[in-house]
Amino acid sequence: MRLSTGDPRLRAAAYQAAALAAVILLGWYLVSNTLANLEARRIASGFAFLGREAGFEIGETSLIAYGAADTYLRALAVGLANTFRVALIGIVAATALGALIGLARLSRNWLVAKLAAAYVEFVRNVPLLVQLFFWYAVITENLPGPREAVEPLPGVFLANRGIFFPVPAWSAVHGWMLAATALGAGAALAHARWARRRQARTGRRPPVLAGAAALLVLPPALAWLAGGAPTRFSVPALAGFNFAGGAHLSPEFAALTAGLIVYTASFIAEIVRAGVLAIDRGQFEAAYALGLRRGLAMRLVVLPQALRAIVPPVTSQYLNLIKNSSLAVAIGYPDLVSIANTTINQTGQAIEGIAIIMAVYLTISLVISALMNWYNARIALKER
Amino acid sequence: MSARPMIELRKVSKRFGDFQALKAIDLEVAPGEKIVVCGPSGSGKSTMIRIVNGLERHDSGTVVVDGIELRDDLREIEAIRAEVGMVFQSFNLFPHLTVLQNLTLAPLWVRKMPRRQAEALAMELLERVKIPEQAGKYPGQLSGGQQQRVAIARALAMRPKAMLFDEPTSALDPEMIKEVLDVMVELAREGMTMVVVTHEMGFARTVADRVVFMDQGEIVEAAPPQEFFGAPQTDRARLFLSQILGH
Ligand SMILES: Nc1ncnc2c1ncn2[C@@H]1O[C@H](COP(=O)(O)OP(=O)(O)O)[C@@H](O)[C@H]1O
Ligand SMILES: [Mg+2]
């Protein structure tokens, strides 16, 4: 084979090799330069700092016990747990609220539809950061101090230090109730499967929701009664300038979660609405013509088809929500980014700190994408 | 033959905004009767048969189907829809369900039929429309003619007392029209009450008891096919016939 410089394939390969070489050179330059700078400032590179004592307090340590004497690694784990707490609650609530508002916008009730439209248009056109400041201000500026806290329900207090509410004082009986709930959940799943088989056999469908509700509520209730029906509650009570006892949601957590839910729900609502509208009217009409009522036509015919169009964009809204939760830093909620920031400030290990943030967010994003791709493939339309 | 008509429209009017789509329509369809409805595009044919099963609401007049008057009560409309089958020009099969599931959906959820019985009925109907071998396929995998036959079977699975067809063959390639018309002729032989909007005049001649000619929201003529085709009474009908039979 004769090679000439005029061969287009050869030229393309040469360009690609040159581009690759340029990228490698640039990367090598950046790394060696950074290492040299770090050395000049006597900052050791590497992740050894993670084992050192952090020395700062964290306002919210809900899932992982933490004190200033713990390590940076533990502090970052607390931040990650805080991020997960916001993301999980945010995703579940934004999905529910978004679906509700999306369907409300399709309602035949004029007022309901217009209210939903106004919500969407207003919320998604105001920057999220502004909304977070708004929610934070609503809580910290408009609510009174703990001494004058609003008490909408007995034992529940709204104050500029957050929301305080009673929780049952922990006892061994509650452990048994948890176990009973798990058993009940298993039984509810079995019941749903039995109901489906029974519908297949006899045509009649036993009440699945009522059965599941009973199976979820009764076993823990029985365990509670068998355990002597403990009724002791830990109730928040004013102690000095703040409340003690009960459970507590900080203003930062409440503002961040509310902001993310309200904001993301407006996008999810539009996705759900567009998904339903994209389904041909003929599908509704064919379902109605067979005698299916509106709810069943929606559930059995339209939504299963709309879901295929809804899942991919909603996935990217979930990813957005998780990434947007890093705006926590602006209102002082100790999420992963906020704690990594503090860590970087104290140790100077900026590269490692940012690498940790990037690795964590990348991992979360890839896991969610993979889950949603799997789900999407499962419901894909079979044609031709 | 019972005295009570299966479908009865009296002075039925319908407007879309400023446009009067139906002007005081009167029509009675006896049990077992086959009506072919024809007329120029936009004359109100679809609107009329969609009013019969409540897909459109009429503004005035009365509609009675199988003794039930169509009012605003959704339960009554649903009761009527369960008794009246409808076949659309664009098939409107459910693309996410198999052919068999398309046929069993309404019997399972509306008639509360046991699954085994619903599936046996579905297979029997697929035999009747001559595509039992397609039961496990999805609508997207079938030809247009096959899809329309599935749509007819899907409507029949509710064991309707009457069937409405809105131009069932006009979206089909010519070579597929016959397989669908054959199924409809068969259905007519079995005594089904049928209202068929179509311009297939051969079908009208073989099957129809009466041909109803509509123009500009009115029923202009209604007569047995020999009379209608042999001696149309109005200029409008003569013009229409010359246009579709002529060329
Ligand atoms: N949903 C609607 N909104 C407004 N106009 C409509 C609607 N449906 C039908 N029309 C109008 O009513 C007239 C009759 O329509 P249709 O019953 O579909 O006629 P045909 O089936 O005889 O062609 C047409 O002029 C059509 O444009
Ligand atoms: Mg039409």
PDB file of N, CA and C in Angstrom, chain A residues 108, chain B residues 8-10 12 50-81:
ATOM      1  N   ARG A 108     -60.063  20.074  33.785  1.00  0.00           N
ATOM      2  CA  ARG A 108     -61.128  20.758  33.060  1.00  0.00           C
ATOM      3  C   ARG A 108     -61.715  21.889  33.897  1.00  0.00           C
TER       4      ARG A 108
ATOM      5  N   GLU B   8     -81.924   7.002  18.665  1.00  0.00           N
ATOM      6  CA  GLU B   8     -82.943   7.968  18.290  1.00  0.00           C
ATOM      7  C   GLU B   8     -82.398   9.380  18.510  1.00  0.00           C
ATOM      8  N   LEU B   9     -82.313  10.151  17.409  1.00  0.00           N
ATOM      9  CA  LEU B   9     -81.905  11.552  17.527  1.00  0.00           C
ATOM     10  C   LEU B   9     -83.110  12.411  17.177  1.00  0.00           C
ATOM     11  N   ARG B  10     -83.458  13.358  18.050  1.00  0.00           N
ATOM     12  CA  ARG B  10     -84.568  14.254  17.741  1.00  0.00           C
ATOM     13  C   ARG B  10     -84.116  15.701  17.874  1.00  0.00           C
ATOM     14  N   VAL B  12     -81.519  17.342  17.016  1.00  0.00           N
ATOM     15  CA  VAL B  12     -80.203  17.490  17.638  1.00  0.00           C
ATOM     16  C   VAL B  12     -79.390  18.562  16.918  1.00  0.00           C
ATOM     17  N   ARG B  50     -70.399  10.906  16.690  1.00  0.00           N
ATOM     18  CA  ARG B  50     -69.681  11.082  17.958  1.00  0.00           C
ATOM     19  C   ARG B  50     -70.633  11.535  19.071  1.00  0.00           C
ATOM     20  N   ILE B  51     -71.725  12.204  18.681  1.00  0.00           N
ATOM     21  CA  ILE B  51     -72.722  12.593  19.678  1.00  0.00           C
ATOM     22  C   ILE B  51     -73.441  11.358  20.221  1.00  0.00           C
ATOM     23  N   VAL B  52     -73.601  10.336  19.354  1.00  0.00           N
ATOM     24  CA  VAL B  52     -74.345   9.150  19.774  1.00  0.00           C
ATOM     25  C   VAL B  52     -73.671   8.452  20.965  1.00  0.00           C
ATOM     26  N   ASN B  53     -72.317   8.445  21.024  1.00  0.00           N
ATOM     27  CA  ASN B  53     -71.720   7.834  22.223  1.00  0.00           C
ATOM     28  C   ASN B  53     -71.035   8.855  23.136  1.00  0.00           C
ATOM     29  N   GLY B  54     -71.487  10.105  23.024  1.00  0.00           N
ATOM     30  CA  GLY B  54     -71.065  11.083  24.024  1.00  0.00           C
ATOM     31  C   GLY B  54     -69.642  11.586  23.878  1.00  0.00           C
ATOM     32  N   LEU B  55     -68.976  11.344  22.737  1.00  0.00           N
ATOM     33  CA  LEU B  55     -67.642  11.925  22.547  1.00  0.00           C
ATOM     34  C   LEU B  55     -67.755  13.424  22.270  1.00  0.00           C
ATOM     35  N   GLU B  56     -68.896  13.847  21.702  1.00  0.00           N
ATOM     36  CA  GLU B  56     -69.234  15.272  21.638  1.00  0.00           C
ATOM     37  C   GLU B  56     -70.561  15.442  22.359  1.00  0.00           C
ATOM     38  N   ARG B  57     -70.752  16.604  22.984  1.00  0.00           N
ATOM     39  CA  ARG B  57     -72.033  16.872  23.642  1.00  0.00           C
ATOM     40  C   ARG B  57     -72.891  17.719  22.712  1.00  0.00           C
ATOM     41  N   HIS B  58     -74.187  17.359  22.621  1.00  0.00           N
ATOM     42  CA  HIS B  58     -75.068  18.156  21.770  1.00  0.00           C
ATOM     43  C   HIS B  58     -75.577  19.357  22.568  1.00  0.00           C
ATOM     44  N   ASP B  59     -75.915  20.429  21.828  1.00  0.00           N
ATOM     45  CA  ASP B  59     -76.376  21.653  22.497  1.00  0.00           C
ATOM     46  C   ASP B  59     -77.868  21.594  22.801  1.00  0.00           C
ATOM     47  N   SER B  60     -78.638  21.009  21.872  1.00  0.00           N
ATOM     48  CA  SER B  60     -80.080  20.927  22.101  1.00  0.00           C
ATOM     49  C   SER B  60     -80.620  19.715  21.364  1.00  0.00           C
ATOM     50  N   GLY B  61     -81.890  19.369  21.681  1.00  0.00           N
ATOM     51  CA  GLY B  61     -82.469  18.166  21.117  1.00  0.00           C
ATOM     52  C   GLY B  61     -82.260  17.003  22.068  1.00  0.00           C
ATOM     53  N   THR B  62     -82.786  15.800  21.699  1.00  0.00           N
ATOM     54  CA  THR B  62     -82.617  14.641  22.575  1.00  0.00           C
ATOM     55  C   THR B  62     -81.951  13.503  21.826  1.00  0.00           C
ATOM     56  N   VAL B  63     -81.104  12.778  22.547  1.00  0.00           N
ATOM     57  CA  VAL B  63     -80.441  11.592  22.022  1.00  0.00           C
ATOM     58  C   VAL B  63     -80.777  10.451  22.961  1.00  0.00           C
ATOM     59  N   VAL B  64     -81.385   9.383  22.424  1.00  0.00           N
ATOM     60  CA  VAL B  64     -81.712   8.225  23.247  1.00  0.00           C
ATOM     61  C   VAL B  64     -81.051   7.012  22.624  1.00  0.00           C
ATOM     62  N   VAL B  65     -80.269   6.286  23.401  1.00  0.00           N
ATOM     63  CA  VAL B  65     -79.605   5.087  22.908  1.00  0.00           C
ATOM     64  C   VAL B  65     -80.029   3.918  23.780  1.00  0.00           C
ATOM     65  N   ASP B  66     -80.611   2.900  23.171  1.00  0.00           N
ATOM     66  CA  ASP B  66     -81.039   1.710  23.896  1.00  0.00           C
ATOM     67  C   ASP B  66     -81.902   2.090  25.103  1.00  0.00           C
ATOM     68  N   GLY B  67     -82.756   3.087  24.914  1.00  0.00           N
ATOM     69  CA  GLY B  67     -83.677   3.486  25.978  1.00  0.00           C
ATOM     70  C   GLY B  67     -83.096   4.433  27.006  1.00  0.00           C
ATOM     71  N   ILE B  68     -81.779   4.717  26.916  1.00  0.00           N
ATOM     72  CA  ILE B  68     -81.170   5.645  27.876  1.00  0.00           C
ATOM     73  C   ILE B  68     -80.973   6.996  27.212  1.00  0.00           C
ATOM     74  N   GLU B  69     -81.513   8.062  27.829  1.00  0.00           N
ATOM     75  CA  GLU B  69     -81.303   9.378  27.251  1.00  0.00           C
ATOM     76  C   GLU B  69     -79.944   9.929  27.679  1.00  0.00           C
ATOM     77  N   LEU B  70     -79.227  10.493  26.693  1.00  0.00           N
ATOM     78  CA  LEU B  70     -77.906  11.060  26.945  1.00  0.00           C
ATOM     79  C   LEU B  70     -78.049  12.438  27.561  1.00  0.00           C
ATOM     80  N   ARG B  71     -77.733  12.522  28.851  1.00  0.00           N
ATOM     81  CA  ARG B  71     -77.723  13.831  29.485  1.00  0.00           C
ATOM     82  C   ARG B  71     -76.319  14.082  29.997  1.00  0.00           C
ATOM     83  N   ASP B  72     -76.203  15.055  30.923  1.00  0.00           N
ATOM     84  CA  ASP B  72     -74.862  15.394  31.399  1.00  0.00           C
ATOM     85  C   ASP B  72     -74.312  14.376  32.389  1.00  0.00           C
ATOM     86  N   ASP B  73     -75.190  13.474  32.869  1.00  0.00           N
ATOM     87  CA  ASP B  73     -74.737  12.502  33.853  1.00  0.00           C
ATOM     88  C   ASP B  73     -73.697  11.555  33.244  1.00  0.00           C
ATOM     89  N   LEU B  74     -72.475  11.627  33.788  1.00  0.00           N
ATOM     90  CA  LEU B  74     -71.368  10.851  33.229  1.00  0.00           C
ATOM     91  C   LEU B  74     -71.635   9.353  33.328  1.00  0.00           C
ATOM     92  N   ARG B  75     -72.330   8.917  34.377  1.00  0.00           N
ATOM     93  CA  ARG B  75     -72.589   7.483  34.543  1.00  0.00           C
ATOM     94  C   ARG B  75     -73.437   6.943  33.405  1.00  0.00           C
ATOM     95  N   GLU B  76     -74.429   7.754  32.985  1.00  0.00           N
ATOM     96  CA  GLU B  76     -75.283   7.310  31.886  1.00  0.00           C
ATOM     97  C   GLU B  76     -74.502   7.273  30.588  1.00  0.00           C
ATOM     98  N   ILE B  77     -73.625   8.278  30.399  1.00  0.00           N
ATOM     99  CA  ILE B  77     -72.816   8.291  29.182  1.00  0.00           C
ATOM    100  C   ILE B  77     -71.916   7.059  29.156  1.00  0.00           C
ATOM    101  N   GLU B  78     -71.314   6.733  30.314  1.00  0.00           N
ATOM    102  CA  GLU B  78     -70.452   5.555  30.361  1.00  0.00           C
ATOM    103  C   GLU B  78     -71.240   4.278  30.107  1.00  0.00           C
ATOM    104  N   ALA B  79     -72.472   4.229  30.625  1.00  0.00           N
ATOM    105  CA  ALA B  79     -73.307   3.050  30.400  1.00  0.00           C
ATOM    106  C   ALA B  79     -73.578   2.887  28.904  1.00  0.00           C
ATOM    107  N   ILE B  80     -73.836   4.008  28.221  1.00  0.00           N
ATOM    108  CA  ILE B  80     -74.102   3.945  26.788  1.00  0.00           C
ATOM    109  C   ILE B  80     -72.845   3.543  26.021  1.00  0.00           C
ATOM    110  N   ARG B  81     -71.719   4.117  26.426  1.00  0.00           N
ATOM    111  CA  ARG B  81     -70.482   3.798  25.716  1.00  0.00           C
ATOM    112  C   ARG B  81     -70.149   2.317  25.802  1.00  0.00           C
TER     113      ARG B  81
END
